[in-house]
Coordinates of C-alpha atoms and ligand atoms in Angstrom, one line a residue:
X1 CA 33.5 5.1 14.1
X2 CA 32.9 4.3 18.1
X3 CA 32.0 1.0 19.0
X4 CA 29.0 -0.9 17.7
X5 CA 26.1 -0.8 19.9
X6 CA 23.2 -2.8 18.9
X7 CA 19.7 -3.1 20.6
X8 CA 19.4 -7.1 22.4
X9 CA 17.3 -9.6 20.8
X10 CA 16.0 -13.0 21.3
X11 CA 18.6 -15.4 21.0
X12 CA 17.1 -18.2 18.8
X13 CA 18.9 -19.7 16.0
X14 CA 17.4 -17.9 13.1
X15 CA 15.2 -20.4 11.4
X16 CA 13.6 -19.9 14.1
X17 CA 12.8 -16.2 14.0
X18 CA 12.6 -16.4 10.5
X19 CA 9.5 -19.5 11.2
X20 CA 7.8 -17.0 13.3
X21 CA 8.4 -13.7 11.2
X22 CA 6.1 -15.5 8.3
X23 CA 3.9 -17.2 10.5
X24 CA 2.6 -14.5 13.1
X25 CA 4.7 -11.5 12.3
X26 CA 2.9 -9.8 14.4
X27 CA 2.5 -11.3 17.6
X28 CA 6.4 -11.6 17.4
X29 CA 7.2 -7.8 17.2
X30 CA 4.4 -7.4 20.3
X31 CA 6.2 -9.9 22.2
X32 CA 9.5 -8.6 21.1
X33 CA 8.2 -5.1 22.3
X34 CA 7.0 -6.0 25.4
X35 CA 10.3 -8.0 26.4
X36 CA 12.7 -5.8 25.1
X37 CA 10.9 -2.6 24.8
X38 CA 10.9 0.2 21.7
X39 CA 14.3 -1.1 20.3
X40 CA 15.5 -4.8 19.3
X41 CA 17.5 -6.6 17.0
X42 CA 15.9 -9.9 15.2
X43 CA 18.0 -12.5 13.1
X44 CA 15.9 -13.6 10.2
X45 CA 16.3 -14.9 6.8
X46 CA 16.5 -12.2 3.5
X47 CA 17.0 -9.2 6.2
X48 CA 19.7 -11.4 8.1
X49 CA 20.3 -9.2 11.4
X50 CA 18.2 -6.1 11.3
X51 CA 17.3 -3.6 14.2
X52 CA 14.0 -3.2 14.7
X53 CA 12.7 0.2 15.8
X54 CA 9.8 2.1 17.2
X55 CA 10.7 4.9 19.4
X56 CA 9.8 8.1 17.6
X57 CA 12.8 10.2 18.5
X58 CA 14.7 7.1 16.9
X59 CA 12.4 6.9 13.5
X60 CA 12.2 10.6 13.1
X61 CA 16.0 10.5 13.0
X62 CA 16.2 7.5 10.5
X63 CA 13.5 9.2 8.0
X64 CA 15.5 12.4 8.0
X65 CA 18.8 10.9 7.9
X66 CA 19.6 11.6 4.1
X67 CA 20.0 8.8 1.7
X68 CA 23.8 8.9 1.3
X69 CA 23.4 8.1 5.4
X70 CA 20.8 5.1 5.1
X71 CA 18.5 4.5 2.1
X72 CA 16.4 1.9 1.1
X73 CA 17.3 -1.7 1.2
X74 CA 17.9 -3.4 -2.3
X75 CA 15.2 -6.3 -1.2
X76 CA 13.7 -8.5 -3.8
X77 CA 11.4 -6.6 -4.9
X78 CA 13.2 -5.3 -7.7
X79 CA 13.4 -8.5 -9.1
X80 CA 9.7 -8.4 -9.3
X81 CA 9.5 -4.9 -10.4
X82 CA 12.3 -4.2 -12.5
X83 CA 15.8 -2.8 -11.8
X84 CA 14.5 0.7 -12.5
X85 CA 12.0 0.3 -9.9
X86 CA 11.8 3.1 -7.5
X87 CA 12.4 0.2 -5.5
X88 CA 15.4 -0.7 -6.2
X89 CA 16.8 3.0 -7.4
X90 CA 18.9 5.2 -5.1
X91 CA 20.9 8.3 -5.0
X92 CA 21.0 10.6 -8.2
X93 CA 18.5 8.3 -9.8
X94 CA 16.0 8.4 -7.7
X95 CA 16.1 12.1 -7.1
X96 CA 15.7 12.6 -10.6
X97 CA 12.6 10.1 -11.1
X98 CA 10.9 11.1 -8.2
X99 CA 11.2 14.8 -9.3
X100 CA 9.2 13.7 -12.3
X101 CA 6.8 11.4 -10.8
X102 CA 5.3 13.0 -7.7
X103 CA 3.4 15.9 -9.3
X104 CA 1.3 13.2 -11.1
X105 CA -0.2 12.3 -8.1
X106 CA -0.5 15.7 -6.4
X107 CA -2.2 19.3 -6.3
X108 CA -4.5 20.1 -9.3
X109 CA -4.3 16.7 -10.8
X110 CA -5.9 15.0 -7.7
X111 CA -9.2 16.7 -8.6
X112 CA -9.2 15.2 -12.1
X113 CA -9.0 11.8 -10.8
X114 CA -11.4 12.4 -8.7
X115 CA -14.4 11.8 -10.8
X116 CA -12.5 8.7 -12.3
X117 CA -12.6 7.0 -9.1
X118 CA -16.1 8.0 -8.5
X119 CA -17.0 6.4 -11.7
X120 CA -15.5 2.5 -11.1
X121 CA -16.8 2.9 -7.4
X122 CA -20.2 3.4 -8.3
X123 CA -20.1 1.1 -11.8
X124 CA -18.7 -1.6 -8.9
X125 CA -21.5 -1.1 -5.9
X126 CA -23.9 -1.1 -8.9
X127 CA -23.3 -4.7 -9.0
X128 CA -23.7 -5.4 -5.4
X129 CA -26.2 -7.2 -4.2
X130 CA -28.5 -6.3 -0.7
X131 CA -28.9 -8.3 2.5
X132 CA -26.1 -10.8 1.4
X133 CA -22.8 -11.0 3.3
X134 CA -19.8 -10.6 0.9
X135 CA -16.0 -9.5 1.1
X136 CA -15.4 -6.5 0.0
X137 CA -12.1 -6.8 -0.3
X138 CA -12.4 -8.2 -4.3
X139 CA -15.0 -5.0 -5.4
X140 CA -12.1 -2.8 -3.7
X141 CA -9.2 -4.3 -5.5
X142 CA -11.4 -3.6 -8.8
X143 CA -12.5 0.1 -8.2
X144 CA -8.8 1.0 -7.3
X145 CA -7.4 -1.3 -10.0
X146 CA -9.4 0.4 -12.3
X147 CA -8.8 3.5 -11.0
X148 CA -5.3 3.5 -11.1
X149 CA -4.4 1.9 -14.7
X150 CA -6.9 4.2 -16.1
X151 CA -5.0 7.3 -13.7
X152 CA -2.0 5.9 -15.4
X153 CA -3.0 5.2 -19.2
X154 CA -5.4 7.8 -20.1
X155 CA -8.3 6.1 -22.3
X156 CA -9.3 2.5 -21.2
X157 CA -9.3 -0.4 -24.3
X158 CA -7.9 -4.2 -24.7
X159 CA -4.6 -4.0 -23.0
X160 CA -6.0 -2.3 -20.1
X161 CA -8.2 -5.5 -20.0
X162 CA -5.3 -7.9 -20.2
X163 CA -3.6 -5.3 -17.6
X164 CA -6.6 -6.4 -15.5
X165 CA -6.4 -9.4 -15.7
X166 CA -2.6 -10.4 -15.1
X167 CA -1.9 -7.7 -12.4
X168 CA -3.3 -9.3 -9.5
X169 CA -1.6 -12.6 -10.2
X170 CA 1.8 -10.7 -10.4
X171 CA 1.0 -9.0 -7.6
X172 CA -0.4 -11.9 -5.6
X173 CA 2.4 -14.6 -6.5
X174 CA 5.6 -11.8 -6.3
X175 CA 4.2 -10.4 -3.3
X176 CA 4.9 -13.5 -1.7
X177 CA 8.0 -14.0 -3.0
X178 CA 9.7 -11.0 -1.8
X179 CA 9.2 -12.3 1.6
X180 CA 11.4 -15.4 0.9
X181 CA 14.8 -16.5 0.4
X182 CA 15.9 -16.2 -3.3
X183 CA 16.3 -20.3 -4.4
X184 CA 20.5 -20.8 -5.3
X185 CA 19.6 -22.7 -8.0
X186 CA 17.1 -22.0 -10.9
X187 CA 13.9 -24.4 -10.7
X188 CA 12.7 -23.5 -14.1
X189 CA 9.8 -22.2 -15.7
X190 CA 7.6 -23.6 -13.7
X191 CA 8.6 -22.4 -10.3
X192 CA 7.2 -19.8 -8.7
X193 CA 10.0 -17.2 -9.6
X194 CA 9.6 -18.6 -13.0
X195 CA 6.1 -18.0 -13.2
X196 CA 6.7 -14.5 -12.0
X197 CA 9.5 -13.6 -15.0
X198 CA 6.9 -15.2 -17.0
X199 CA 3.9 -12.9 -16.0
X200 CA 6.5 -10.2 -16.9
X201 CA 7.5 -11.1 -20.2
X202 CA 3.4 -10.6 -20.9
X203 CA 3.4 -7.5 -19.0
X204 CA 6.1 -6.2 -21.3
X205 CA 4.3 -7.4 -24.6
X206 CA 1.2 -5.1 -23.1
X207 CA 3.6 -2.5 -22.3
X208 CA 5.3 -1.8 -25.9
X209 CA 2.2 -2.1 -27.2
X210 CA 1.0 1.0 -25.3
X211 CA 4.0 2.5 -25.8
X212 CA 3.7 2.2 -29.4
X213 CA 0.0 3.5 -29.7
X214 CA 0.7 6.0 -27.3
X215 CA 3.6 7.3 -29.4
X216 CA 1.5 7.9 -32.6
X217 CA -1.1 9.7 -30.6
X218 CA -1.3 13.1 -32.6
X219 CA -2.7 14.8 -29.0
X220 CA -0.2 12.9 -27.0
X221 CA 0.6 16.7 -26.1
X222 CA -2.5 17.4 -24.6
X223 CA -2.7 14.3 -22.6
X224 CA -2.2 14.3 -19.2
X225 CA -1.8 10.5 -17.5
X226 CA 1.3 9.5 -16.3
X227 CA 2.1 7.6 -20.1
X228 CA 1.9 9.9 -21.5
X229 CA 3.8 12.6 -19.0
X230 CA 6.7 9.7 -19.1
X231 CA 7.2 9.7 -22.6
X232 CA 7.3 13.1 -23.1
X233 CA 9.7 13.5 -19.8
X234 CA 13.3 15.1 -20.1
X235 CA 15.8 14.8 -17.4
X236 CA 18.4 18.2 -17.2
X237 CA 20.7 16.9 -20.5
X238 CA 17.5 16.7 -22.4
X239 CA 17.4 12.9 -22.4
X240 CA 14.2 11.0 -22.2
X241 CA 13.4 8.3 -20.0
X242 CA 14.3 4.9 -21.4
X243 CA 11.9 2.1 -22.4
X244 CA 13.0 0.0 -19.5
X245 CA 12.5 2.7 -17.0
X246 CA 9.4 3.9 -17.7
X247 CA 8.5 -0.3 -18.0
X248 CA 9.5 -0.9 -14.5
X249 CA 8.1 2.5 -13.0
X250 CA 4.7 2.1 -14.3
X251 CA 4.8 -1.4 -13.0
X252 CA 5.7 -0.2 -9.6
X253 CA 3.2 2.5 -9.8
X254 CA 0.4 0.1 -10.7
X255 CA 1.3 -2.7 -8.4
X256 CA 2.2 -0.1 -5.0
X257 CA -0.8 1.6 -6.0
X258 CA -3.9 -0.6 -5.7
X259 CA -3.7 -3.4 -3.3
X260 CA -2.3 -1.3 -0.3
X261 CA -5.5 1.1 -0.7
X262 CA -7.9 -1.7 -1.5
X263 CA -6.8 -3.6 1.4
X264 CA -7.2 -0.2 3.4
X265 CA -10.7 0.4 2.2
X266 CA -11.6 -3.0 2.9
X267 CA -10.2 -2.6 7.1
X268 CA -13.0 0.6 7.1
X269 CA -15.7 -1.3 6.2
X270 CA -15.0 -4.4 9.0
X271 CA -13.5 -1.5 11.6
X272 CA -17.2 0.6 10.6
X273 CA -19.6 -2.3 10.9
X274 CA -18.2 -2.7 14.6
X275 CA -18.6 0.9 15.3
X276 CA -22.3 2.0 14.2
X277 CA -22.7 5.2 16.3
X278 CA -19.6 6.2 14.4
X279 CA -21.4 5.1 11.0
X280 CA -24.6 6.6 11.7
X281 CA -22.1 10.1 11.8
X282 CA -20.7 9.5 9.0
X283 CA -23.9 8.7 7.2
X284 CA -25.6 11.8 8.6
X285 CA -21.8 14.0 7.5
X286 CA -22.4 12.7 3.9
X287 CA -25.8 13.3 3.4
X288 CA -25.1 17.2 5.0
X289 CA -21.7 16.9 2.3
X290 CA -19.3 16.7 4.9
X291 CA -16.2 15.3 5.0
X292 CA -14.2 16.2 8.3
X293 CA -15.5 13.2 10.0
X294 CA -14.7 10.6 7.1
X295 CA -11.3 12.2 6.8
X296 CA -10.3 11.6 10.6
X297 CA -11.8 7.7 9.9
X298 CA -9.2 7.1 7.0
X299 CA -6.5 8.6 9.5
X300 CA -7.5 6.6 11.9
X301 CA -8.1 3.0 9.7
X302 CA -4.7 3.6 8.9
X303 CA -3.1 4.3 12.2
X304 CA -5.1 1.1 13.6
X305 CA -4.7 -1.1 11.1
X306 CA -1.5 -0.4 9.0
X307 CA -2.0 -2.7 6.3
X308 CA 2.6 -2.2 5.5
X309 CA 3.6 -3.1 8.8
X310 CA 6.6 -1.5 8.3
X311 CA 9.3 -0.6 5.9
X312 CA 13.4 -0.6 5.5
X313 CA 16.6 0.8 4.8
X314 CA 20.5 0.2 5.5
X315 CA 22.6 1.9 6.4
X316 CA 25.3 3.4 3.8
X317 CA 27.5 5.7 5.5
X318 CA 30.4 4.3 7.2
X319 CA 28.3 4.2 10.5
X320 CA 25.3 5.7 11.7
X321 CA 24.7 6.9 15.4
X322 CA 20.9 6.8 15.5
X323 CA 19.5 7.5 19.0
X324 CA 20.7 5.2 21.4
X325 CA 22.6 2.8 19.1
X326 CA 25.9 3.0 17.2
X327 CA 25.6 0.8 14.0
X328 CA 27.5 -0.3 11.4
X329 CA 27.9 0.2 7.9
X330 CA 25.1 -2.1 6.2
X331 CA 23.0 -2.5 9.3
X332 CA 19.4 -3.0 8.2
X333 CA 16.9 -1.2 10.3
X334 CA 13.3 -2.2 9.8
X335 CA 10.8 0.9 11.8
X336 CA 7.6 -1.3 12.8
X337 CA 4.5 0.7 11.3
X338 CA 2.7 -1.4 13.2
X339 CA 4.4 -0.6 16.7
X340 CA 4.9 2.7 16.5
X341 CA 1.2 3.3 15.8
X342 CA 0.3 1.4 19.1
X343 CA 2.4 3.2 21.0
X344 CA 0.3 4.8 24.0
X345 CA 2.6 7.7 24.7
X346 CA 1.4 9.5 20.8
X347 CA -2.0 8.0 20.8
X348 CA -3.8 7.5 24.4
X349 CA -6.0 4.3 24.4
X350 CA -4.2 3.1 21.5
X351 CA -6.1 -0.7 20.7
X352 CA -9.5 1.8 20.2
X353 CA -10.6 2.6 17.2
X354 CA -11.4 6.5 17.9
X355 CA -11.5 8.5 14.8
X356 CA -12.1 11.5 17.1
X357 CA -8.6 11.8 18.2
X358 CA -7.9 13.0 14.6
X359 CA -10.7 16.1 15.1
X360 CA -8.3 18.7 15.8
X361 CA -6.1 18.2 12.3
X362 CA -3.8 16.4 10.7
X363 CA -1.3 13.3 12.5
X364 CA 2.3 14.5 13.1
X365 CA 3.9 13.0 9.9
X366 CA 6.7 11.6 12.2
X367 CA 4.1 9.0 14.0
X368 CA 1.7 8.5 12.1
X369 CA 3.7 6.8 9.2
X370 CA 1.5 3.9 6.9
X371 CA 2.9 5.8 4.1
X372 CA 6.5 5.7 5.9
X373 CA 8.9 8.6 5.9
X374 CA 11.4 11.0 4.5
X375 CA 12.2 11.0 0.4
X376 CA 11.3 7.7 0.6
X377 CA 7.3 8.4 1.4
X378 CA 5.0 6.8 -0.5
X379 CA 4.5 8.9 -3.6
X380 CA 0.7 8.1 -3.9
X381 CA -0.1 9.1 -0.1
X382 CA -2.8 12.2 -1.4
X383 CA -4.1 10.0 -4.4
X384 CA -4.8 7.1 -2.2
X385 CA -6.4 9.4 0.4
X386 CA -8.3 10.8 -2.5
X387 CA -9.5 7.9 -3.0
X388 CA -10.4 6.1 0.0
X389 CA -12.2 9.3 0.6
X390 CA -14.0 9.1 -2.9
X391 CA -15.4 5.4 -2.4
X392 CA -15.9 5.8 1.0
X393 CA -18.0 9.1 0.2
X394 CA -20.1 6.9 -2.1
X395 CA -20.6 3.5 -0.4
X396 CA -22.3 6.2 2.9
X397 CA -24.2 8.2 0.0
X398 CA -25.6 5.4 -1.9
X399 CA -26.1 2.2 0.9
X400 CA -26.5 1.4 4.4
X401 CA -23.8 -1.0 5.7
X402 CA -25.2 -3.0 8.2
X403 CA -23.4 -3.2 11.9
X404 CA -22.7 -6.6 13.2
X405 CA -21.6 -7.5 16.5
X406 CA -19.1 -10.4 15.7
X407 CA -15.7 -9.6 16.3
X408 CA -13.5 -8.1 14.6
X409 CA -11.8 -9.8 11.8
X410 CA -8.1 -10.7 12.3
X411 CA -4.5 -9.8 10.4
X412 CA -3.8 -11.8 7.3
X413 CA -0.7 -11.6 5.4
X414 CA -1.1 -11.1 1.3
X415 CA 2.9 -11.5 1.6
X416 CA 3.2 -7.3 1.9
X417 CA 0.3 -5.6 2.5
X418 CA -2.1 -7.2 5.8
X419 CA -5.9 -7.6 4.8
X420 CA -8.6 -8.6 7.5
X421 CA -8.6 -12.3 7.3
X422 CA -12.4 -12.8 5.6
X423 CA -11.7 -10.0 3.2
X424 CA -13.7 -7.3 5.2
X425 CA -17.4 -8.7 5.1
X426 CA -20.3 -6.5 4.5
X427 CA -24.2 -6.3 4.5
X428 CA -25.4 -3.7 2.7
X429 CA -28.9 -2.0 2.0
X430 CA -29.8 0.0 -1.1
X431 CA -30.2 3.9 0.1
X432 CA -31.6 5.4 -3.3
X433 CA -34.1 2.9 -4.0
X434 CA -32.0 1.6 -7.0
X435 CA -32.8 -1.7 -8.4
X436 CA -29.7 -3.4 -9.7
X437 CA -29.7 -4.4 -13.2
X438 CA -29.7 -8.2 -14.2
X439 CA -26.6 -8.4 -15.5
X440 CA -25.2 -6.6 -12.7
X441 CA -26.9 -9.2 -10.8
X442 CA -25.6 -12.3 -12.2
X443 CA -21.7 -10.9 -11.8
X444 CA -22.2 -10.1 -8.2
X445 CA -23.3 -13.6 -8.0
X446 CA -20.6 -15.1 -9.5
X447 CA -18.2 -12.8 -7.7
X448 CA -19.8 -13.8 -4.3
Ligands
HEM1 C1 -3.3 3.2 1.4 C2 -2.5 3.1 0.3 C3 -1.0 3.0 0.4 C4 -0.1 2.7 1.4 C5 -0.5 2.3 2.8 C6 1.2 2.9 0.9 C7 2.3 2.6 1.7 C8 3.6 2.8 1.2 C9 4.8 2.7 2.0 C10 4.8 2.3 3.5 C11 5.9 3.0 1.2 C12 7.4 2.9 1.7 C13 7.8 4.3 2.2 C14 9.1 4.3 3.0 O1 9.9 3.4 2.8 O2 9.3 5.2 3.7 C15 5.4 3.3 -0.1 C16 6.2 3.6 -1.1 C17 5.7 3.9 -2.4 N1 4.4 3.9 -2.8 FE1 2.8 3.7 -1.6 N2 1.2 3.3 -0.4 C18 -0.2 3.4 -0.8 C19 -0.6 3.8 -2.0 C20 0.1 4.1 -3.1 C21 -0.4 4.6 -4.4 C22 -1.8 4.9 -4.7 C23 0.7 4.7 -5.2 C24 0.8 5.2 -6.7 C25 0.1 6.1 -7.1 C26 1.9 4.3 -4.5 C27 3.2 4.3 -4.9 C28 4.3 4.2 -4.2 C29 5.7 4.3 -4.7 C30 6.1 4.6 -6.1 C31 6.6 4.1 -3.6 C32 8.1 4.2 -3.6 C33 8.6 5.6 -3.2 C34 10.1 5.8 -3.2 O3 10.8 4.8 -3.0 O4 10.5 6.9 -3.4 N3 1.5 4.0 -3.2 N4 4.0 3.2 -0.1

């Protein structure tokens, strides 16, 4: 292989970066970008040194660069989510798993889900109360919550409430750990990682348990959630997928699959409240049954306010010539989500929010990248814009959110995903003259 060439960097020890990477991860790739333009090479803890890239020749390249070249980047997160994990899977095996696990989330079945997600969005606004400021980023993590286990599991009853409730702690606390060092030593059950393998061990208990019902359902057959597609699954030698595998996918599946769109949802509402010429449209679109406008705005929430920032792999070849650099077997490149959608040169006037510029049809998939790139994409891209569509569709339909005039609401780190910082506030206004019920009432209370 020629030489190794490698984008400069700051030079600062790498405690250093690393401080800044989890304090203001983003102000340090704009900096970074602005000193040492599309292309630089950072020196932080859990990544060690990793290229950071932005140029969209250079990403185009990485995301079609086959996996045997670079692939993902065995990160902690399978220790969250299982070694079977499509995130920590490569090569054969992850051919085979995703060849049975995108058509769930595509096509024909999209439409069937549909009225699912209409269904939590409207049993969740129902308990909203009117002319009272509230984050909306808790009701979104419900409605897509909900949505999703009950995308996944068919029927809803009592594990899907336990699922409910232990989910977003796993999620919240391994989240966070992913982003930090892996302790040398084990600190027990009481540490954070030991809290996490204990979350798990109770997700497992819920998991069999499904399994097991699921198993002696005489229609299992006719079923047509993603259980019950896994367990009747057969790979080429007629083999089905093992207990562990289908524990650590549907674990992947229900933790990748809520919090990225709920935090999503939640940047529309604080990006629409600042933008109420744009909202009045998108009222008006809904009440005609419209959706062209709405569909741009989710394009555009997502090209503004990436809530993955951006995503990873190393490279496994023996080299990799990628653009302008030569690098080395194991280099970890990291494309910035976040850079690449400011850059001015693929989206004029790039800090505005401007849903317009989406008009003419779909983003080239290439640059606009929150669901990243190549076999790696997110697998849930169409359900989650299914859905952000859906609850959008319904919040125009059945309130008025009210504009405000503060500004906008900064970038806060969950650990992976980025929310806005007060959970994307809202004042809303009844449309349809609906009183809410008491009880409805009394838990938006206690949720506010
Ligand atoms: C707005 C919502 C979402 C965003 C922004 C998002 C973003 C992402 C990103 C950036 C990746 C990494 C892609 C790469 O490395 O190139 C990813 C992977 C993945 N996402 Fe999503 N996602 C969302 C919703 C969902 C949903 C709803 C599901 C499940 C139905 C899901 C399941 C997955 C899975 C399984 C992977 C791993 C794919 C693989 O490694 O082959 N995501 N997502």
């Amino acid at each position: 292989m020629n030489t190794v060439t490698l984008p400069d960097g700051p030079p600062l020890p790498r405690f250093v970066q690393g401080g800044l990477a989890l304090a203001a991860p983003l102000w340090m790739m704009g900096r970074l970008h602005t000193r040492y333009g599309s292309a630089f090479t950072i020196n932080v803890p859990v990544f060690g040194e990793a290229v950071v890239i932005s140029d969209p020749a250079e990403v185009k390249q990485l995301f079609m660069t086959g996996p045997e070249i670079a692939d993902i980047l065995g990160v902690n997160l399978g220790r969250v989510l299982g070694p079977n994990s499509f995130f920590a899977i490569s090569g054969d095996a992850h051919r085979k798993q995703r060849k049975l696990l995108v058509p769930p989330f595509h096509g024909r079945r999209l439409g069937a889900y549909e009225a699912i997600v209409e269904q939590e969005a409207v049993r969740e606004m129902a308990t909203w109360l009117e002319d009272r400021e509230f984050a909306t980023l808790g009701p979104m993590m419900r409605i897509t919550l909900n949505a999703i286990l009950r995308a996944v599991f068919g029927a809803d009853g009592s594990e899907l409430a336990a699922l409910r409730d232990l989910l977003p702690a796993l999620v919240k606390l391994g989240s966070r750990l992913v982003a930090l060092p892996i302790p040398r030593t084990d600190l027990g059950r009481w540490s954070p990682w030991g809290r996490v393998y204990a979350y798990r061990r109770e997700y497992d208990a819920i998991i069999d348990q499904l399994i097991a019902v699921a198993r002696q359902d005489p229609e299992l057959g006719e079923r047509d959630d993603v259980l019950a597609l896994m367990l009747q699954s057969r790979y080429s030698d007629g083999s089905g997928m093992s207990r562990e595998e289908i524990a650590d996918q549907l674990l992947t599946i229900l933790a990748a699959g809520h919090e990225t769109t709920a935090t999503t949802l939640a940047w529309a509402v604080e990006r629409l409240r600042r933008h109420p010429a744009l909202l009045r449209r998108l009222a008006d679109e809904a009440d005609a049954g419209g959706s062209q406008l709405r569909e741009a705005t989710i394009l555009e929430v997502q090209r503004v306010r990436p809530v993955i920032d951006g995503t990873a792999r190393q490279v496994r070849a023996p080299g990799l010539k990628l653009g302008r650099w030569t690098l080395p077997q194991g280099q970890i490149v990291l494309v910035s989500i976040y850079l690449l959608h400011r850059d001015e040169a693929l989206f004029p006037n790039a800090r505005s929010f401007d849903p317009d510029r989406f008009a003419g049809g779909r983003p080239d998939t290439y640059q606009w990248i929150p669901f990243g790139g190549g076999v790696r994409r997110c697998i849930g891209a169409a359900f989650a814009h299914m859905e952000m569509n859906v609850v959008l569709r319904t919040l125009l339909r059945d309130f008025t959110l009210e504009p405000t005039t503060e500004r906008g609401e900064r970038w806060h780190s969950r650990g992976i995903a980025f929310c806005p910082a007060k959970g994307g506030r809202a004042v809303v206004h009844r449309r349809t003259g609906k009183r809410q019920s008491p009880d409805h009432a009394a838990r938006a209370e206690a949720a506010a």
